[in-house]
PDB file of C-alpha atoms in Angstrom:
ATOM      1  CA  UNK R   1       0.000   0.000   0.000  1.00 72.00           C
ATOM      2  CA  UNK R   2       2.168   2.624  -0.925  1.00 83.00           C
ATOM      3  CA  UNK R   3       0.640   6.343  -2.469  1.00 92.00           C
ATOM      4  CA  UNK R   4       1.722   7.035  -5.695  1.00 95.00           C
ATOM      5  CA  UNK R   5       1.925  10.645  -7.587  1.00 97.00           C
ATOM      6  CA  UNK R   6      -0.421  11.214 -10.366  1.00 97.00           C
ATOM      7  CA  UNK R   7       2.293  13.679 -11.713  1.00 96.00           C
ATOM      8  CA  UNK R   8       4.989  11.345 -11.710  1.00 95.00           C
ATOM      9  CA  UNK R   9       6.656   9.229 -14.263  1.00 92.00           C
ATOM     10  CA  UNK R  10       5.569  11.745 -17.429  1.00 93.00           C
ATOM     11  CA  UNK R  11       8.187  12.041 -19.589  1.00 89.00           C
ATOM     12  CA  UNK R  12       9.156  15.390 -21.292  1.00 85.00           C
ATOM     13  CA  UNK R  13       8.421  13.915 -24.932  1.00 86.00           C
ATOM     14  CA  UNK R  14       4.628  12.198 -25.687  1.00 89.00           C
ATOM     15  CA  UNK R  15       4.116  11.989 -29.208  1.00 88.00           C
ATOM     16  CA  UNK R  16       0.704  10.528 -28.478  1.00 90.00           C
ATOM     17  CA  UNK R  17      -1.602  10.146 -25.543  1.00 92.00           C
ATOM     18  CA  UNK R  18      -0.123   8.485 -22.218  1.00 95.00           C
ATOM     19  CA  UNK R  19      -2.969   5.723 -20.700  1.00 96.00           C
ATOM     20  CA  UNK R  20      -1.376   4.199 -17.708  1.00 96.00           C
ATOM     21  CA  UNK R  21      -3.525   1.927 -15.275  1.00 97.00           C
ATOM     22  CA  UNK R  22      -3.828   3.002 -11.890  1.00 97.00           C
ATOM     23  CA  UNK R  23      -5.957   0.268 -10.605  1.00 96.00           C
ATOM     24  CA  UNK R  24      -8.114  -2.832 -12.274  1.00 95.00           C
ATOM     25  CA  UNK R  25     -10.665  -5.197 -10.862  1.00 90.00           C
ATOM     26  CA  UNK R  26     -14.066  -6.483 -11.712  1.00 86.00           C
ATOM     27  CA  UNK R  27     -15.282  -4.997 -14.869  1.00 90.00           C
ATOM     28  CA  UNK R  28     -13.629  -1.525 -13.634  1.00 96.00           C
ATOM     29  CA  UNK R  29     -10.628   0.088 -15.075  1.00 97.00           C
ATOM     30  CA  UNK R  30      -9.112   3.339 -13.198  1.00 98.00           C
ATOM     31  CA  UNK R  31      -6.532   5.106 -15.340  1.00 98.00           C
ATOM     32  CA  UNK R  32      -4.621   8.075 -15.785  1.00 98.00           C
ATOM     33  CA  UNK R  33      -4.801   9.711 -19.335  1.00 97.00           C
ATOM     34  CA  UNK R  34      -1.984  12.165 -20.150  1.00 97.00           C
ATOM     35  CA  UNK R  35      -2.644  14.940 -22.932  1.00 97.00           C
ATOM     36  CA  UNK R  36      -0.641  17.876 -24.217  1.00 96.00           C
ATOM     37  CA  UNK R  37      -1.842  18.781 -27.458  1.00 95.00           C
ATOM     38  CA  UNK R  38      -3.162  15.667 -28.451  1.00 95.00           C
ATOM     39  CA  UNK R  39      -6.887  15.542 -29.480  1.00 95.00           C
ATOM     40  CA  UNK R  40      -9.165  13.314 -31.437  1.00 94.00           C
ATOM     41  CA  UNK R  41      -8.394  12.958 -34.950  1.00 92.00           C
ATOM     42  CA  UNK R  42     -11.342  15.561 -36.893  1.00 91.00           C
ATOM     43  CA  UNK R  43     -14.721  12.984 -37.553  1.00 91.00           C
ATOM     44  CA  UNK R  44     -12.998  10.532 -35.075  1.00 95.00           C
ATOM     45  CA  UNK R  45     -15.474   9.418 -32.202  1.00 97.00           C
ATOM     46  CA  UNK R  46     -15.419   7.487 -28.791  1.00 96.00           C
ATOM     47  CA  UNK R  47     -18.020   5.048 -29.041  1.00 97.00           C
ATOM     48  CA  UNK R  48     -17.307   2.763 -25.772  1.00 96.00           C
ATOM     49  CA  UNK R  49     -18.841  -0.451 -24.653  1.00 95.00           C
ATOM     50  CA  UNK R  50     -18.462   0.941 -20.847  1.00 95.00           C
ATOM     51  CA  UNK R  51     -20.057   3.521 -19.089  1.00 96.00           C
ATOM     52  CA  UNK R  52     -16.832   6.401 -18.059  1.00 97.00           C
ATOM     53  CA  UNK R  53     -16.880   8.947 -15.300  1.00 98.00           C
ATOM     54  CA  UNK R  54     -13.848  11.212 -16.195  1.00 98.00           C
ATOM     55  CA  UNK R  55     -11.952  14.510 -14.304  1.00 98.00           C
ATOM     56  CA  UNK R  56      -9.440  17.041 -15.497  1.00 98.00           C
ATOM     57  CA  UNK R  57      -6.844  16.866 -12.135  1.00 98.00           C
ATOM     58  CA  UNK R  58      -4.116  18.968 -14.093  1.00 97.00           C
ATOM     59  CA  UNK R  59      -5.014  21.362 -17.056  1.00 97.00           C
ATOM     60  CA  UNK R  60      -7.856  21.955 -19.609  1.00 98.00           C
ATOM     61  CA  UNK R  61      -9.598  20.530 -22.114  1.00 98.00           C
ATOM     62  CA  UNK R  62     -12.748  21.127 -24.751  1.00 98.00           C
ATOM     63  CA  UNK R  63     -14.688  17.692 -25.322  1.00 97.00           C
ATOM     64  CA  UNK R  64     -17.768  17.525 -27.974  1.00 97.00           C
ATOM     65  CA  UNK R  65     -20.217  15.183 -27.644  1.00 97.00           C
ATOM     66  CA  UNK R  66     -21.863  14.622 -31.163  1.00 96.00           C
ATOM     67  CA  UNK R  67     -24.528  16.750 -32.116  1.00 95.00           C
ATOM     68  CA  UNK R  68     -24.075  18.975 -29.095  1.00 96.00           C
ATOM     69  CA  UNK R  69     -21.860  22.322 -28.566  1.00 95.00           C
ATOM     70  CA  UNK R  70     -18.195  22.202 -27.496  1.00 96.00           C
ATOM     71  CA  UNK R  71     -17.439  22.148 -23.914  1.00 97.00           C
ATOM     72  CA  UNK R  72     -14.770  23.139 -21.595  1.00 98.00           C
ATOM     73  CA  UNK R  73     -13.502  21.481 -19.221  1.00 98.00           C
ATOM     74  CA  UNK R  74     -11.278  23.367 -16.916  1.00 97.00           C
ATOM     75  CA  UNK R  75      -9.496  21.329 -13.628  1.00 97.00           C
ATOM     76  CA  UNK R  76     -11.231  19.853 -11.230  1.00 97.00           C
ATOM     77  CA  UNK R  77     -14.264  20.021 -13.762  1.00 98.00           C
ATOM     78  CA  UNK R  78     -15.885  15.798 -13.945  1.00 98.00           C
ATOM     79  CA  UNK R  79     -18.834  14.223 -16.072  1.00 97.00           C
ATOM     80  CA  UNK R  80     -20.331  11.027 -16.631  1.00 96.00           C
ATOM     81  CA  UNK R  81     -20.059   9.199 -19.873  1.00 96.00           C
ATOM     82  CA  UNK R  82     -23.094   7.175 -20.441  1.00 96.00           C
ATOM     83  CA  UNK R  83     -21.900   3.974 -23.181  1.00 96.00           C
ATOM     84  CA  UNK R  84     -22.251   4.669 -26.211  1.00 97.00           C
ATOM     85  CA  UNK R  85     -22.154   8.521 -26.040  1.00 97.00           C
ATOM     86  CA  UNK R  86     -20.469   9.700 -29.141  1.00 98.00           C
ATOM     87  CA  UNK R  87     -17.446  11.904 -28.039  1.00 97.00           C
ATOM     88  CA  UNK R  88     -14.446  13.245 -28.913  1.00 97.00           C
ATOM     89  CA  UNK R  89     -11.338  15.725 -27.597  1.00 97.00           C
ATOM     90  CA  UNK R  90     -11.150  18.645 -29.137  1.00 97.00           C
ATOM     91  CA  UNK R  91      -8.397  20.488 -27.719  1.00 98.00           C
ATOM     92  CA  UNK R  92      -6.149  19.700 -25.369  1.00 97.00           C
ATOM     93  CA  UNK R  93      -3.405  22.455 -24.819  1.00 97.00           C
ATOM     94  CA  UNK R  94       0.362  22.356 -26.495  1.00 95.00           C
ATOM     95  CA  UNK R  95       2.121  23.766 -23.712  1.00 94.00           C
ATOM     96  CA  UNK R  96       1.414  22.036 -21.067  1.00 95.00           C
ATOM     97  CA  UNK R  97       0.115  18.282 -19.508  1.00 96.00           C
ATOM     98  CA  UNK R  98      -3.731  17.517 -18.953  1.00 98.00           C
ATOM     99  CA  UNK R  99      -4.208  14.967 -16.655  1.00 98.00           C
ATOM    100  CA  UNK R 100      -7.456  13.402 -16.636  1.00 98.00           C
ATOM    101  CA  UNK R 101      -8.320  10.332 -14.699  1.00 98.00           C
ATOM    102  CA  UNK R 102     -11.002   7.975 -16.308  1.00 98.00           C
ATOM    103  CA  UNK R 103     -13.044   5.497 -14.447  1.00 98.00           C
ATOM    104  CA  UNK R 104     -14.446   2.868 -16.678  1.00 97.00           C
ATOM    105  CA  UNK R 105     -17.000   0.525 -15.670  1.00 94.00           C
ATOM    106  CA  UNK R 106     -20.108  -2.053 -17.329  1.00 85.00           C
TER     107      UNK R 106
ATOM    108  CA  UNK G   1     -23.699  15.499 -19.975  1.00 72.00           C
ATOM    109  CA  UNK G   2     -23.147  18.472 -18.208  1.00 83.00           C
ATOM    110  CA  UNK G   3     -19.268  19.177 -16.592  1.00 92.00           C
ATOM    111  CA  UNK G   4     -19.692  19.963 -12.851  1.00 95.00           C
ATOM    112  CA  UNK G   5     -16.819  20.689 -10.493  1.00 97.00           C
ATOM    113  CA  UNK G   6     -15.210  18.916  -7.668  1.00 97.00           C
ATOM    114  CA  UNK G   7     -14.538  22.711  -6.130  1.00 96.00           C
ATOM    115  CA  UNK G   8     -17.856  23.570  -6.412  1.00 95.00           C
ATOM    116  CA  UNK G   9     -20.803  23.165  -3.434  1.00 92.00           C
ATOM    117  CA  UNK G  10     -18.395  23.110  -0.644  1.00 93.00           C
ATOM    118  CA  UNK G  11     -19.693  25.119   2.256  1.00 89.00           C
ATOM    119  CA  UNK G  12     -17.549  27.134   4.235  1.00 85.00           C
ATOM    120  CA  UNK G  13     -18.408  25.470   7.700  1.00 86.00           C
ATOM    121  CA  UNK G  14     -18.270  21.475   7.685  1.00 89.00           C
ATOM    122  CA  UNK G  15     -18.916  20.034  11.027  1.00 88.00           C
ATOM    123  CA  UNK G  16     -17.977  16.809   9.750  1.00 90.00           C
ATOM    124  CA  UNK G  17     -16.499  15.071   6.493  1.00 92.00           C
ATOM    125  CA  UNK G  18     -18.146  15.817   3.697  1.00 96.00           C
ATOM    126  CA  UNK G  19     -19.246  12.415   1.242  1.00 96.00           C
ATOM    127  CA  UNK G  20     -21.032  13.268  -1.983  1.00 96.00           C
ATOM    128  CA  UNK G  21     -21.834  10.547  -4.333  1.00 97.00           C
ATOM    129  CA  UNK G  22     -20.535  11.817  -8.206  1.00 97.00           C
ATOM    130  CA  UNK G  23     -21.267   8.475 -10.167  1.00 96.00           C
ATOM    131  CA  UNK G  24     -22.540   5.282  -9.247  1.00 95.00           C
ATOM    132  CA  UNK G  25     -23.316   1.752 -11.098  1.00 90.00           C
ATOM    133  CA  UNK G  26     -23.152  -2.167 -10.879  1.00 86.00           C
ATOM    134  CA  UNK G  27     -20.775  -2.290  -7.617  1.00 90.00           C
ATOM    135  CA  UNK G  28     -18.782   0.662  -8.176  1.00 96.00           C
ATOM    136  CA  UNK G  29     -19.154   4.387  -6.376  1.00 97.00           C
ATOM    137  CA  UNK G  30     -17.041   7.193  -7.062  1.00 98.00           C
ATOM    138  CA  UNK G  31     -17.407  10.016  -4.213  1.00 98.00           C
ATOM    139  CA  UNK G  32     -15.845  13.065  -3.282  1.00 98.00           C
ATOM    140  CA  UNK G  33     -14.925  13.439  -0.182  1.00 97.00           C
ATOM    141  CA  UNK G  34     -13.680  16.695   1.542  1.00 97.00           C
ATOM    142  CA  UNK G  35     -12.348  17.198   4.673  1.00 97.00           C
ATOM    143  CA  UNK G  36     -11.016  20.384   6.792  1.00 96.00           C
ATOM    144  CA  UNK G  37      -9.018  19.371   9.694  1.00 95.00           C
ATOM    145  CA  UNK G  38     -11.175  16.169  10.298  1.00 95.00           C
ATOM    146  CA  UNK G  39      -9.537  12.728  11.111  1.00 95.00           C
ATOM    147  CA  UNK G  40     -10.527   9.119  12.577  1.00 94.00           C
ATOM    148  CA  UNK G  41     -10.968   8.942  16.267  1.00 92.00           C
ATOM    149  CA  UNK G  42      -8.370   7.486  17.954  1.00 91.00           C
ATOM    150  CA  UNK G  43      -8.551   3.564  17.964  1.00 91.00           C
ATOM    151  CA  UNK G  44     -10.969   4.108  14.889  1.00 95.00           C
ATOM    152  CA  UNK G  45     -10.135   2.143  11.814  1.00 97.00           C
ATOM    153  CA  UNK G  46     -11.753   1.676   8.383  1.00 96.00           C
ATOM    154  CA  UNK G  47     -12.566  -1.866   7.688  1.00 97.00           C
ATOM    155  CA  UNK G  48     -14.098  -2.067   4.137  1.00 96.00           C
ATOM    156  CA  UNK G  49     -16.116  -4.976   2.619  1.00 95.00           C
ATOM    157  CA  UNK G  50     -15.346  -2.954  -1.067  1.00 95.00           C
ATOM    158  CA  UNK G  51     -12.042  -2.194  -2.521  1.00 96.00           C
ATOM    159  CA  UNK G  52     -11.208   1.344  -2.661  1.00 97.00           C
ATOM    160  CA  UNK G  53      -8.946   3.514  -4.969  1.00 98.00           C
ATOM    161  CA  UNK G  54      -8.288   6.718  -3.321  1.00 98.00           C
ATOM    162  CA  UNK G  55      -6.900  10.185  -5.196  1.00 98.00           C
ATOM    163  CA  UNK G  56      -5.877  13.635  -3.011  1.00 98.00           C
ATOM    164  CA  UNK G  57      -6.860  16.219  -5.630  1.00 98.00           C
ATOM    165  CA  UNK G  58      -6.221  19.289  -3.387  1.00 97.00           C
ATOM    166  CA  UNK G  59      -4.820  19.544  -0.133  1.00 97.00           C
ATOM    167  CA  UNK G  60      -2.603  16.654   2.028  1.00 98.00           C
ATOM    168  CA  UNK G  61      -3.312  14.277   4.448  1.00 98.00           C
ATOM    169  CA  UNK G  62      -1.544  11.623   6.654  1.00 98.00           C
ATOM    170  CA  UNK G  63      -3.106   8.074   6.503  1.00 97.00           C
ATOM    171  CA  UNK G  64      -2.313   4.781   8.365  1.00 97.00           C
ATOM    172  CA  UNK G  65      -2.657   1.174   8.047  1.00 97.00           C
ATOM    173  CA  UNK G  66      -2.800  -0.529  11.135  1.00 96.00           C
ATOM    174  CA  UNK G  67       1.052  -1.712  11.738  1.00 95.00           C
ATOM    175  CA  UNK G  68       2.588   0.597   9.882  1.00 96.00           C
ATOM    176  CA  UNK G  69       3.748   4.015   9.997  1.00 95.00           C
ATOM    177  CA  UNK G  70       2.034   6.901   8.768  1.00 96.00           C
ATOM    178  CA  UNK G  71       2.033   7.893   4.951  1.00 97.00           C
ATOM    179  CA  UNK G  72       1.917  11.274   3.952  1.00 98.00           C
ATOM    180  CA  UNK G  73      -0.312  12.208   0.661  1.00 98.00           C
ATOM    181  CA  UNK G  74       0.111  15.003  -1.091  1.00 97.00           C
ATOM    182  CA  UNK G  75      -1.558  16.395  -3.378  1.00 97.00           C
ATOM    183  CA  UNK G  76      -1.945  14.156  -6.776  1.00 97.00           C
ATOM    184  CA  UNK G  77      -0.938  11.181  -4.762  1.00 98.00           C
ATOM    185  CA  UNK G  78      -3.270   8.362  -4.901  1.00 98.00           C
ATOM    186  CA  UNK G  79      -3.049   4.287  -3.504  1.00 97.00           C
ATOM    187  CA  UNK G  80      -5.009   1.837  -3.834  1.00 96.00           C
ATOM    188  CA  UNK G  81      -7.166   0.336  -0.372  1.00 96.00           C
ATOM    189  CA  UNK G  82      -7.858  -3.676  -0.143  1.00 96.00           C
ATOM    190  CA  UNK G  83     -10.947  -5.331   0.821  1.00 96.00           C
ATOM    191  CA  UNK G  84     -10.510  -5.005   4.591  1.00 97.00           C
ATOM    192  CA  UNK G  85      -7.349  -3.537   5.052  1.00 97.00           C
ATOM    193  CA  UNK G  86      -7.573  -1.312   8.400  1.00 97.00           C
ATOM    194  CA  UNK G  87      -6.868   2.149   7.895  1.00 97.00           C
ATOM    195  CA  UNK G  88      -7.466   5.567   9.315  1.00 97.00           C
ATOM    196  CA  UNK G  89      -7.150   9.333   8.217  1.00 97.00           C
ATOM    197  CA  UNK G  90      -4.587  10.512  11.272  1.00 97.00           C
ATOM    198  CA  UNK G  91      -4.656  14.052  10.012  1.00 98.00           C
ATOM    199  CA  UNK G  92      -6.241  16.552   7.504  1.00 97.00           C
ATOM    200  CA  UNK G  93      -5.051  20.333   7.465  1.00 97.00           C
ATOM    201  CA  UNK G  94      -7.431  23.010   9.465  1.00 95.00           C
ATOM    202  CA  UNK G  95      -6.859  26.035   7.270  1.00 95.00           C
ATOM    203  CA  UNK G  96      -8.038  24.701   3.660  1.00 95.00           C
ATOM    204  CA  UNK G  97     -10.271  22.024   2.590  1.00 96.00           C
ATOM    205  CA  UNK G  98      -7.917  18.680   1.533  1.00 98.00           C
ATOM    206  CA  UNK G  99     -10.852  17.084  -1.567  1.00 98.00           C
ATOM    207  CA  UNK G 100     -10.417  13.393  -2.020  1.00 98.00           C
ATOM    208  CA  UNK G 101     -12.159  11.024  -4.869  1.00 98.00           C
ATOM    209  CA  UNK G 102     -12.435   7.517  -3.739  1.00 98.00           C
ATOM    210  CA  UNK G 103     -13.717   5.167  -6.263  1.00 98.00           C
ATOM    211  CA  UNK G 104     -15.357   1.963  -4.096  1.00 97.00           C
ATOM    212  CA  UNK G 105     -15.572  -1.288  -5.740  1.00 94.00           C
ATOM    213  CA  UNK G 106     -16.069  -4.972  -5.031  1.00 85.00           C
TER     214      UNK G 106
END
């Protein structure tokens, strides 16, 4: 049982999204998601299987869901992901990290 | 799908912990939890039938498993609770609310 830091072991260089697994068990999945600049490709959706409560720990972020206007998500700013909801990043910023942890579950 | 904020709906007094439920489905709970200088009794342990994944998102804290010396959590730092591992919150700062999101599964 030791704590681990959310802000640790990022490294200076992510050519694409970071997923790392924080914790597994029993149809959920708790991971950390590490952004900086990255968003989804343009007509690219999320369609997941799983239901996903997310939250912006570190940063910012602007997520469409489709059909709907653009939000922003600033930190410390969470929402529920019913399955199936068609989403997708829009912006994540260049110049810095955007943490988000992501809680998936059935 | 609206955004909502962990920050927001905190009153300024809390007599006691605060525990609000932000998502919740087949065995799983996310909550936030904050806390302003609040703590276990002494002698007082946690003993959980649920596995727990536990995330300080502002603030510290010093936690204990029975045994075992204290931990302290900072900020961003997060560990993961077995089923019925006996633990206690020794100490949570006065002078600014310390906001946890625990994420209760079986």
């Amino acid at each position: 049982m030791n704590a681990v830091s959310l802000f640790d072991n990022i490294s200076e260089d992510l050519p694409g999204e970071l997923f790392t697994v924080l914790a597994a068990g029993n149809g959920v999945t708790i991971e950390r998601i590490v952004s900086k600049g990255h968003a989804s490709a343009e007509g690219e959706w999320y369609d997941q299987e799983t239901r996903e409560w997310v939250l912006v720990v570190k940063g910012e972020a602007r997520l469409q869901f489709e059909g709907k206007d653009e939000m922003h998500l600033k930190t410390g700013d969470h929402l529920f992901i019913p399955a199936h909801a068609r989403h997708r990043v829009v912006w994540t910023p260049k110049d810095r990290e955007t943490i988000w942890v992501a809680v998936h579950f059935s």
